[in-house]
XYZ file of C-alpha atoms in Angstrom:
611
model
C 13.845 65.967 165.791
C 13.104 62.567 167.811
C 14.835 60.642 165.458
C 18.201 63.037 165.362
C 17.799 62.933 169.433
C 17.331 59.052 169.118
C 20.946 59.030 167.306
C 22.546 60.936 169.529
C 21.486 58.798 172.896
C 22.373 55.967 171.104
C 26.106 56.995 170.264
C 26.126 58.653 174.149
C 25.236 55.083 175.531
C 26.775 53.093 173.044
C 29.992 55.071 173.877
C 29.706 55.051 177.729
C 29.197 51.147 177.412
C 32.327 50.503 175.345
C 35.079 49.041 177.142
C 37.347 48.416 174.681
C 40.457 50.389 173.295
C 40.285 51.457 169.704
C 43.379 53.183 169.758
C 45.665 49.894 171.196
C 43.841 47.902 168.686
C 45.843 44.934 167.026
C 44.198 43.144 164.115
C 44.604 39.996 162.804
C 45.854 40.933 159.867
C 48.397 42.792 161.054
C 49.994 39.823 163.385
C 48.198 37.095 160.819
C 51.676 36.097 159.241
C 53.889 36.226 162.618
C 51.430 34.313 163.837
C 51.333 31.116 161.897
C 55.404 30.624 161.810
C 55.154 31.323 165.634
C 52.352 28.346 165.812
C 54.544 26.133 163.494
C 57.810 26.970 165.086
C 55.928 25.964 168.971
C 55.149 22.980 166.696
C 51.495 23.478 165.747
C 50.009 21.148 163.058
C 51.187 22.756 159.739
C 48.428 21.723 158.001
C 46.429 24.136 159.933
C 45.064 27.488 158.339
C 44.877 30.655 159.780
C 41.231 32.187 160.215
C 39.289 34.415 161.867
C 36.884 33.683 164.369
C 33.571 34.755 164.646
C 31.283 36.173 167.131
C 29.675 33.861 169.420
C 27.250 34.840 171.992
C 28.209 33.718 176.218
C 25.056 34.359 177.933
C 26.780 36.085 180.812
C 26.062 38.761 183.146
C 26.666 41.928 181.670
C 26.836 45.562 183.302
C 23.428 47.523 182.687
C 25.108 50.056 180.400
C 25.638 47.065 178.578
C 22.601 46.074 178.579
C 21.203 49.977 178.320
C 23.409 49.818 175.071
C 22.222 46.374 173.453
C 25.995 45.491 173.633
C 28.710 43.357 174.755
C 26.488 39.910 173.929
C 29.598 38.617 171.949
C 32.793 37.971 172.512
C 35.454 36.316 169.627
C 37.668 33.545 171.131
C 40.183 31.528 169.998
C 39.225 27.640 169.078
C 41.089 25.284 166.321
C 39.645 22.602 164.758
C 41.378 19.574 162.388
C 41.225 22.369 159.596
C 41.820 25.839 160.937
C 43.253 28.211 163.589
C 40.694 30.429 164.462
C 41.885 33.798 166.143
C 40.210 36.734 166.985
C 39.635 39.480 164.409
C 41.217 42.050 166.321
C 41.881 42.218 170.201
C 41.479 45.735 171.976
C 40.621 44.481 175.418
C 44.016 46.331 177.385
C 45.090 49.863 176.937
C 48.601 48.751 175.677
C 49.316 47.768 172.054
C 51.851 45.398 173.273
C 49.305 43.871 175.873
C 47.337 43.262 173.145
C 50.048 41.400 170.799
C 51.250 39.430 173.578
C 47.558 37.856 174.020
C 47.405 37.227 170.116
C 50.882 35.131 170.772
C 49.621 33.771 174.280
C 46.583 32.271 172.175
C 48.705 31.035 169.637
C 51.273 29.288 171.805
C 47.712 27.485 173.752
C 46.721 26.360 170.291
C 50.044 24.601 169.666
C 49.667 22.526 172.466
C 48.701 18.545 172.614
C 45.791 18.262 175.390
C 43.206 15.395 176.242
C 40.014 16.953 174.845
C 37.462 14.742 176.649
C 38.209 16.757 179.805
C 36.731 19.254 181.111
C 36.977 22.750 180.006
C 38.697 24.278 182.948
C 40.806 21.642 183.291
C 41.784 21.451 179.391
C 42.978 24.990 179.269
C 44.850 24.484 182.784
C 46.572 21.838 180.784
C 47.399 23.580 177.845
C 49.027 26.505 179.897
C 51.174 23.952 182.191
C 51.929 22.590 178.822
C 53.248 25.572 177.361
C 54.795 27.584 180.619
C 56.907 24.160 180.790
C 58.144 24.139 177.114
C 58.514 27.888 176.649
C 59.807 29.135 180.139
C 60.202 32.221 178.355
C 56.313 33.225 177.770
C 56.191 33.101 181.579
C 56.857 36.782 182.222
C 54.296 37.600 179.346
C 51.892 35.118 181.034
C 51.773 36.864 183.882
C 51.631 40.085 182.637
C 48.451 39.626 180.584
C 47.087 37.735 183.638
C 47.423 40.352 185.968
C 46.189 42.740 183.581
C 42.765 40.512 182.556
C 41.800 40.252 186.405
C 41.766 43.941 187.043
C 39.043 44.088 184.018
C 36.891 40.906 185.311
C 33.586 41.766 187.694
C 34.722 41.203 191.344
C 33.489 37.759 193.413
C 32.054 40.085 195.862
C 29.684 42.099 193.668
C 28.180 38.573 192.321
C 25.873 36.048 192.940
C 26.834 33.206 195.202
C 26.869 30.218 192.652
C 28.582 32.959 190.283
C 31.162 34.027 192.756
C 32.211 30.726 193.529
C 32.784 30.227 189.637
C 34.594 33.208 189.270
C 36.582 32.472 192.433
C 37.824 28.932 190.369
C 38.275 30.946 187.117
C 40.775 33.114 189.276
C 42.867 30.382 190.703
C 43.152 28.403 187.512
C 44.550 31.321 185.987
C 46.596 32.212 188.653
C 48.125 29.072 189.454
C 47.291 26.888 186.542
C 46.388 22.895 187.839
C 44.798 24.032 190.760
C 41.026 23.838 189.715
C 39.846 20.204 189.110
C 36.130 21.305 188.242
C 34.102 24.422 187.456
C 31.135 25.065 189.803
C 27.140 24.933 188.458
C 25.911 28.409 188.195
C 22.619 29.563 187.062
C 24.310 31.669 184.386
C 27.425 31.121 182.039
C 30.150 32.298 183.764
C 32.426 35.324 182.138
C 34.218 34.371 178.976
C 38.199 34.290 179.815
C 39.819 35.746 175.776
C 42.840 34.269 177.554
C 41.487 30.505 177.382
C 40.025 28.672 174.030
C 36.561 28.654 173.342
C 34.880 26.670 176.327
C 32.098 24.952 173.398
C 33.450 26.202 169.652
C 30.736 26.075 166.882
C 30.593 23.514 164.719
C 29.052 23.073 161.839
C 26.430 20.059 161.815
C 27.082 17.074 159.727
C 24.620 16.011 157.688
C 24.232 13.829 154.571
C 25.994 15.114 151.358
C 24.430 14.458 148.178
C 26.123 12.646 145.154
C 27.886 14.894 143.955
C 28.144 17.619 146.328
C 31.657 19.775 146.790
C 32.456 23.135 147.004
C 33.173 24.438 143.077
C 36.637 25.437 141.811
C 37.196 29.032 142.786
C 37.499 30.926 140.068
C 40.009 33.263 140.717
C 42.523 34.582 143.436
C 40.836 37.588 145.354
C 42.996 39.747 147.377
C 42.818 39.027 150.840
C 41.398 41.759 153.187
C 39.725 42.492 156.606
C 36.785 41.548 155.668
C 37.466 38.137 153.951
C 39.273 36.480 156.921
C 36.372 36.974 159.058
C 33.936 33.735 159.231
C 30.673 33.139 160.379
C 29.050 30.598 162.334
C 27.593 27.790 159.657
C 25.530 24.782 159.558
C 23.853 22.177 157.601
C 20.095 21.611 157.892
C 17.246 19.510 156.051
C 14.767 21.552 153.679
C 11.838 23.286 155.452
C 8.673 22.443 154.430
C 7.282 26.317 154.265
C 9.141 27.044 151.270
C 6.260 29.693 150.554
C 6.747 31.224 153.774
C 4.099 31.418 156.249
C 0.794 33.553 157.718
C 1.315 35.343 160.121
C -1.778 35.757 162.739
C 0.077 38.590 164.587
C 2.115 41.472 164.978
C 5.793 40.858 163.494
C 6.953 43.686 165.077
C 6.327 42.254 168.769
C 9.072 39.466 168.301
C 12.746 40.164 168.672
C 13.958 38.468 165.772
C 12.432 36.083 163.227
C 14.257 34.368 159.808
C 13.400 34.313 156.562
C 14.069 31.786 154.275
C 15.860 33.125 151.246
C 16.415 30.639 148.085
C 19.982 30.665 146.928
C 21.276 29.516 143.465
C 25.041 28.895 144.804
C 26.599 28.802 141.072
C 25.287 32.106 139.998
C 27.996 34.853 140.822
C 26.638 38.011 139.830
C 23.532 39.032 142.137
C 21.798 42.135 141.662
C 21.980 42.308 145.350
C 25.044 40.764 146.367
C 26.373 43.436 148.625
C 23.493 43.491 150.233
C 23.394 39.976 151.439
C 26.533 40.118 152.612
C 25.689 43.127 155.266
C 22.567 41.052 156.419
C 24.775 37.719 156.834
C 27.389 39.968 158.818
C 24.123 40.568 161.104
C 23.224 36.911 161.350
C 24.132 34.880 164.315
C 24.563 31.796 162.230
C 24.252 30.906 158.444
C 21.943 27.715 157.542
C 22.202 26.102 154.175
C 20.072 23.333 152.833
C 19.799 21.576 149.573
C 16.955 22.089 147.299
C 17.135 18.757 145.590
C 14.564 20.434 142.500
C 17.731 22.673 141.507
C 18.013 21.081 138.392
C 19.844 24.017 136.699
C 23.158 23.292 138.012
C 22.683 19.485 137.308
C 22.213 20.349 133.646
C 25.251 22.766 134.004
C 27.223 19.712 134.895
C 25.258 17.383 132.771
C 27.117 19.880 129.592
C 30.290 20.181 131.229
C 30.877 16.307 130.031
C 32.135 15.743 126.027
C 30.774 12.763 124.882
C 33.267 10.013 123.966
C 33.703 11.368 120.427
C 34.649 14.784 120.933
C 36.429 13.861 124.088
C 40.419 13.015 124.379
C 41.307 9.694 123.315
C 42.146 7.244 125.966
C 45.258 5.387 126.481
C 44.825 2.165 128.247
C 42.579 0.861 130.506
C 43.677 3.186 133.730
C 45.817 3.003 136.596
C 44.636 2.181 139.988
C 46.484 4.265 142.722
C 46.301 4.992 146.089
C 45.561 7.747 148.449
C 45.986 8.900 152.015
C 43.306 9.461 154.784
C 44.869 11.602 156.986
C 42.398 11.092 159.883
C 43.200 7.152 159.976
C 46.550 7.625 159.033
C 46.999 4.508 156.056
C 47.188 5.004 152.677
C 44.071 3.807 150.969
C 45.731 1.191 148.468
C 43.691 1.024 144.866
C 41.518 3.973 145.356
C 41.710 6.106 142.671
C 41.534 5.618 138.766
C 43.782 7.630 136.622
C 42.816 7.148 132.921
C 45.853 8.907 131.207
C 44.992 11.065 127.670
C 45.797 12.313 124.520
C 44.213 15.372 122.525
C 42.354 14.197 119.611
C 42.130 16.807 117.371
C 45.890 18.605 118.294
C 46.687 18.891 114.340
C 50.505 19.875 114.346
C 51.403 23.549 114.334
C 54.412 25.821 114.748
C 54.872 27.998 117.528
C 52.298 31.085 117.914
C 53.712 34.198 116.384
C 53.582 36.453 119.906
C 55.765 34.403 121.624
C 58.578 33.985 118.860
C 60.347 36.625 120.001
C 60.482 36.223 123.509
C 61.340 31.974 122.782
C 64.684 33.354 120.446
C 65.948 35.253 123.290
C 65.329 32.398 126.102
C 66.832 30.068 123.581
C 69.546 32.203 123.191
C 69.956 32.510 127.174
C 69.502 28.834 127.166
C 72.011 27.789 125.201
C 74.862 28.954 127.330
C 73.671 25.673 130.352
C 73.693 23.506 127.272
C 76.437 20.744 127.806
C 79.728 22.064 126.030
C 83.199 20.515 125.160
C 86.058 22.004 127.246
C 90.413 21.479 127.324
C 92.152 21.034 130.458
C 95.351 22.147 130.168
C 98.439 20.986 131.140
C 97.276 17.618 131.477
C 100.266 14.685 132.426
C 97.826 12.782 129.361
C 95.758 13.800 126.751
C 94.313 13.748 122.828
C 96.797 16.293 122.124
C 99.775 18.134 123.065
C 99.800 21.155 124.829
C 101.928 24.000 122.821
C 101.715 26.530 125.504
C 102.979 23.883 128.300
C 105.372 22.971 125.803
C 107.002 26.351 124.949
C 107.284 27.364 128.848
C 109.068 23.504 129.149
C 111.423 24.285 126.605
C 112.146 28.003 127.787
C 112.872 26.853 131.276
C 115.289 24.129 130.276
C 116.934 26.148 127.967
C 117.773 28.525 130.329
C 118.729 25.562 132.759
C 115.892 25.973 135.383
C 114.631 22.706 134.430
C 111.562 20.947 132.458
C 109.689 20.590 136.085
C 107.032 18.454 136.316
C 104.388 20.004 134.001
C 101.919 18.185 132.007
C 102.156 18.745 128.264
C 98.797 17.786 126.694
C 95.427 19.100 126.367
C 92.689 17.054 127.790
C 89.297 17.030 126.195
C 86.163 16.497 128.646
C 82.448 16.466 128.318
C 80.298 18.575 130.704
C 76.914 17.099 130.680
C 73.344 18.034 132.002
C 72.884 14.739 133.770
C 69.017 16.040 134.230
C 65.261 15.245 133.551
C 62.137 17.289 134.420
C 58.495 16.272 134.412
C 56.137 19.252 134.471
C 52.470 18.874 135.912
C 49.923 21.750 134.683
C 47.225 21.910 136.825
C 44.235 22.084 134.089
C 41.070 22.411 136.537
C 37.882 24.674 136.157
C 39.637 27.220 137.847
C 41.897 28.153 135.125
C 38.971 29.154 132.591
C 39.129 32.695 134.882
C 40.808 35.702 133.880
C 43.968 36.273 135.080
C 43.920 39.921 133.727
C 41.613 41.488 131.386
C 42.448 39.880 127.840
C 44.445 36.674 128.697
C 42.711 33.457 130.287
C 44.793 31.775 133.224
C 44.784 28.699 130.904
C 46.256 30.937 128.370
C 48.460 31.955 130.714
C 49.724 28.114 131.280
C 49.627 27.611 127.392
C 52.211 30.032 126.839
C 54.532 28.908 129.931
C 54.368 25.787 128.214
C 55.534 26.770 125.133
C 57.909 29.127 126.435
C 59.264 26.515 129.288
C 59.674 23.341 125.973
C 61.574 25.974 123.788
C 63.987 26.928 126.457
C 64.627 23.382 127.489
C 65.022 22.131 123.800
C 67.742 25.051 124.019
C 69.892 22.997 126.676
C 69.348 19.385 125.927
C 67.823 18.624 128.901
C 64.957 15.336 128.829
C 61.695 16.403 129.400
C 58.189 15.845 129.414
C 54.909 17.866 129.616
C 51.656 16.063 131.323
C 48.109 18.071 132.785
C 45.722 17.487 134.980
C 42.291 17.270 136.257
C 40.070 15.130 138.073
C 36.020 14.544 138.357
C 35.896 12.306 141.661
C 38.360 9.470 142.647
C 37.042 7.412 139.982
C 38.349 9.504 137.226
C 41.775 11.556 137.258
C 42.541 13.063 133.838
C 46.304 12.918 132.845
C 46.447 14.615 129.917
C 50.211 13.439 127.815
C 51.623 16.686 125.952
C 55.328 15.345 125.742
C 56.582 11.904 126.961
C 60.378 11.422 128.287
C 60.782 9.649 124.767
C 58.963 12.297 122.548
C 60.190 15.190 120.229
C 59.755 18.577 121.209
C 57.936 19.794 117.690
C 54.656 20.462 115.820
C 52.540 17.686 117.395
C 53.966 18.428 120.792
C 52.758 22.172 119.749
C 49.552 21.041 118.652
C 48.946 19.653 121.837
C 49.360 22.683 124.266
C 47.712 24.119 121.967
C 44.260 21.990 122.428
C 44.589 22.113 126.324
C 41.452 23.490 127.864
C 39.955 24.045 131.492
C 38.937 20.665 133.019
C 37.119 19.882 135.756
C 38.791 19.936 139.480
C 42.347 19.211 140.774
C 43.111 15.940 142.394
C 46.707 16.980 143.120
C 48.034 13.655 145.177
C 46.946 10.996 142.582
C 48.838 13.111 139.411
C 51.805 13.322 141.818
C 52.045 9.984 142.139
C 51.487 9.360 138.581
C 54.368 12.059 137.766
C 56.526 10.457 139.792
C 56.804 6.973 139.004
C 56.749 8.223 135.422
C 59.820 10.547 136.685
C 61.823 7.821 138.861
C 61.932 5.376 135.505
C 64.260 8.208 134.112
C 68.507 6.780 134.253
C 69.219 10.972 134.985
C 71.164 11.569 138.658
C 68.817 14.798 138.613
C 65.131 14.566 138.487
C 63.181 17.522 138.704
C 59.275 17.003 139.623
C 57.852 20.372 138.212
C 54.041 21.399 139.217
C 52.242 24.272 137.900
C 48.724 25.494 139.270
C 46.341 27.876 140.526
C 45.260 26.756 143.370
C 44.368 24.137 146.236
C 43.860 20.840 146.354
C 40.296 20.023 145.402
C 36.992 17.648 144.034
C 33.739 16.859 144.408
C 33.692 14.447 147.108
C 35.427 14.453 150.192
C 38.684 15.652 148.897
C 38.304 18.937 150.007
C 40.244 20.916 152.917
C 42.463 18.987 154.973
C 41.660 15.678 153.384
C 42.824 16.708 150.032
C 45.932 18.761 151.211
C 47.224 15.881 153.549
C 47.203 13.527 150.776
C 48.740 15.549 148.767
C 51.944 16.100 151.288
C 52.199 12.325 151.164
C 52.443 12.228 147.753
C 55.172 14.875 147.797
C 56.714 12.823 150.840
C 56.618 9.784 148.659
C 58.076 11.717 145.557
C 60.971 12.779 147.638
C 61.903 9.428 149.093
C 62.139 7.828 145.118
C 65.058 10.445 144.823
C 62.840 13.516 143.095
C 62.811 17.044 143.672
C 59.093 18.430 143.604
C 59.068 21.969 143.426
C 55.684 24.168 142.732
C 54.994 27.393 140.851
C 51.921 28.724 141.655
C 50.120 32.170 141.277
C 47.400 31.764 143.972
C 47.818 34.469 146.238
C 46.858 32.744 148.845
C 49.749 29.837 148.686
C 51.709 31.319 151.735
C 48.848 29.546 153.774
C 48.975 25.912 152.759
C 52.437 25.555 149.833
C 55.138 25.772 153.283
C 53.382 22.837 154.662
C 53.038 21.030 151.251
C 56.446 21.422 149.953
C 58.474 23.535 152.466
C 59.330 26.908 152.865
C 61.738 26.932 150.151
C 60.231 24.308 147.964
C 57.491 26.750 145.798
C 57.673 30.167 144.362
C 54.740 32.470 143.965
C 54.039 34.591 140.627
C 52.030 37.839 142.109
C 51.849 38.540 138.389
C 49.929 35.680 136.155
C 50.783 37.008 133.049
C 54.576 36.888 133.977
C 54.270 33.692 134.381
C 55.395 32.404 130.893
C 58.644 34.333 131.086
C 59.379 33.735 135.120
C 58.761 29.637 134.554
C 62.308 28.979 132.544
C 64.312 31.456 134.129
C 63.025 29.870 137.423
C 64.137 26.604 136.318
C 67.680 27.705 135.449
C 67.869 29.038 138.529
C 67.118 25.375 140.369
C 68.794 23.463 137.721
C 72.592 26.008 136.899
């Protein structure tokens, strides 16, 4: 009986404390895409992903049924760092839905805007609305709606402390008429948090020393976004603790509010017993803390195994090629600074084409045939090879019946329509593609078979090609894996070597771009056709990871475009809508929702950029 009566005070307080307004809600997932071409259109950085932001205690004053309740100690504001937009989760402060959206675009049109961060951050946000009122005159009217709107829901200066009032009395004005405040009064408490400003002191994660070797793995395969997976907690980095045993305690537990425990975590292993419940207590935590265990010698040996020896390895062709790549916080491109080693399978015995996919290549050679380059008469041509006996017999007719020869050509003309056109395909070969992209087929199966399918089609029209993969362990060594040179056959050794590709180790995208494409721009063709195929981001151990690694891989797409190419990427990563628009532009990818389509969509795709 106490325990039912417990419940039900809780959900009386707990209701009667709740200021929000379930039923205007607006989540981020419904406004997520609008959201992001509204930030790039204001002209956002591009390179910026869309997140959401998580709960950070403000320390202010809160109303006793707050307090009563245990609630309202967080509050989810809008920051952006050099990586990611960071939104709230879902925004119910105003009794109108469209109140509600309008603050979601507010936010976003704030984030787009260029402000002096050493300043203050009253005076930052003052900036950043001048800023936008003055490029978007428009957002004015919605300005002042939501303004007017907030201050009826913020405490009153009069029911406040002095040192608080005076605070909330600046907060006010700024608002009001933005560039009025030059400084934000000392109070003994925080003052209010204002959802229509950016985070006053965001959350960042500390930076501490990586370890050789450290970088987030290859993700293994695409999960569908939800709710629940664009909401982010508060991280950071810290040294070992010494009490790895855990500790005696000499009193009562229950007397303190809240107390940690350190867990160990072996970050490979996927499948824990207890998975879902570790996620519910992180949801609970204020902030994550990860450490390295430098004893973890597990996933060192997993590693360790992950590298062939020489013999069993690919053979090596040449001594490597030094290229360079971009650091997108100094803006240069690093000149010699990674080492491409470019390879051949060893054992890729020649072999004809697997028998499930023989029916499927007739028909797209078949198909194909019809862009192959074909002979074709002009008729009634004032020259030709030969003469033309229909423009002949109409001559004669009209000048026997003495309306005159005219001036109509009498020969046939024969002319040559040619494919003027070359294509280089990168496969992205990384870690990621030993996943299942359904329940029987591999996504490197998946590739295999496009590339079979994709060099049967093309043998079909004529058209030069050649066939390279992919896949990188540090800057120091790139893997460029040669399938089919410009200058080689399409037949059972090219065959042999799709079929010996296998899951590598992570996916230096810029440095095989730039590899692709000077092999690409050597081609005499007036059409050149850079081709990439993968599952995924930009990624390796070190540093490229994040921005780093997508930045320098829009430079090597910039550079690929000003040699005269045409990258285009096919990918079948569900989550390319957040990163492909700003690598290649919003017409220069396609995404494959289906994996195992992807064999049959890759050639018609290409006749469809190449008719």
């Amino acid at each position: 009986m106490e325990e039912h009566v417990g419940k039900l005070w809780h959900k009386l307080v707990t209701r009667a404390a709740n200021r929000r307004h379930a039923e205007a809600v607006v989540s981020l997932d419904e406004i997520g895409k609008t959201a992001g071409v509204f930030f790039r259109a204001l002209g956002g950085d591009g390179g910026l992903n869309l997140s959401a932001a998580p709960s950070t205690r403000h320390g202010a004053r809160r109303r006793w049924l707050e307090r009563l309740a245990a609630s309202g100690e967080k509050v989810e504001l809008c920051w952006r760092d050099g990586e990611t937009l960071r939104l709230p989760e879902r925004i119910d402060l105003f009794a109108e839905r469209s109140l509600n959206r309008d603050l979601y675009l507010w936010l976003v049109a704030l984030s787009a805007a260029e402000i002096d961060e050493s300043q203050p951050w009253i005076v930052r946000n003052q900036q950043a609305t001048q800023q936008t009122l003055q490029r978007f005159p428009g957002l004015k009217t919605r300005y002042q709606r939501l303004v007017e709107a907030f201050l009826k829901l913020r405490r009153l200066p009069t029911i406040l402390p002095e040192d608080e009032a005076a605070q909330e009395h600046a907060i006010r004005a700024a608002l009001l008429k933005p560039g009025s405040v030059d400084d934000l009064p000392s109070a003994r408490r925080p003052f209010q948090p204002v959802p229509l400003w950016l985070h006053p002191n965001p959350p960042l994660a500390k930076t501490g020393k990586t370890a050789a070797g450290e970088g987030a793995p290859e993700r293994e395969s695409a999960s569908k976004e939800t709710a629940q997976s664009r909401r982010k907690l508060v991280a950071e980095r810290e040294e070992m603790p010494d009490g790895k045993d855990g500790f005696l305690m000499l009193f009562r537990a229950e007397s303190l509010f809240s107390w940690t425990e350190y867990i160990k975590v072996n970050r490979p292993q996927d499948e824990e017993e207890h998975a879902d419940n570790a996620a519910r207590a992180a949801e609970d935590m204020d902030s994550l803390t990860v450490a390295r265990d430098a004893q973890t010698s597990a996933a060192r040996l997993r590693f360790d195994l992950d590298l062939p020896a020489a013999a069993e390895d690919d053979a090596v062709l040449g001594e490597g090629i030094s290229l360079p790549e971009w650091d997108w916080k100094k803006r240069v491109l690093q000149p010699d600074y990674c080492r491409l080693q470019e390879m051949v399978a060893r054992q890729a015995a020649p072999c004809e084409l697997p028998q499930p996919l023989r029916r499927t290549a007739r028909r797209l050679r078949s198909q194909f045939q019809a862009l192959a380059p074909t002979k074709q008469w002009l008729r009634m041509q004032p020259e030709g090879e030969e003469i033309d006996l229909d423009a002949w017999l109409l001559h004669e007719t009209d000048r026997l019946a003495g309306l005159g020869g005219g001036e109509r050509g009498l020969y046939r003309a024969h002319i040559d329509r040619q494919r003027d056109l070359a294509c280089l395909l990168l496969a992205d070969l990384s870690l990621s593609t030993d996943a299942y992209a359904s329940n029987d087929a591999r996504v490197i199966d998946v590739i295999r078979d496009s590339l079979f399918l994709f060099s049967e089609a093309l043998s079909a029209t004529g058209d030069r090609f050649a066939l390279y993969g992919f896949s990188s362990l540090k800057r120091s060594h790139v893997r460029f894996h040669r399938l089919k040179s410009f200058d080689e056959r399409y037949d059972g050794q090219t065959r042999g070597r799709i079929t010996a590709i296998k899951p590598g180790y992570y996916t230096r995208m810029g440095a095989a771009i730039r590899q692709g494409s000077k092999l690409l721009a050597e081609q005499p063709n007036s059409q050149r056709l850079l081709l990439l195929l993968t599952d995924g981001k930009p990624n390796d151990l070190d540093r490229y990871e994040g921005r780093y690694g997508i930045e320098d891989t829009r430079e090597a797409i910039r550079e690929a475009r000003a040699l005269g190419l045409r990258p285009f990427c096919v990918t079948i990563d569900r989550e390319a809508n957040d990163y492909l628009p700003h690598l290649f532009g919003p017409s220069g990818y396609a995404l494959i929702r289906k994996p195992e389509d992807l064999p049959k969509e890759l050639p018609l795709l290409y006749a469809q950029m190449t008719h």
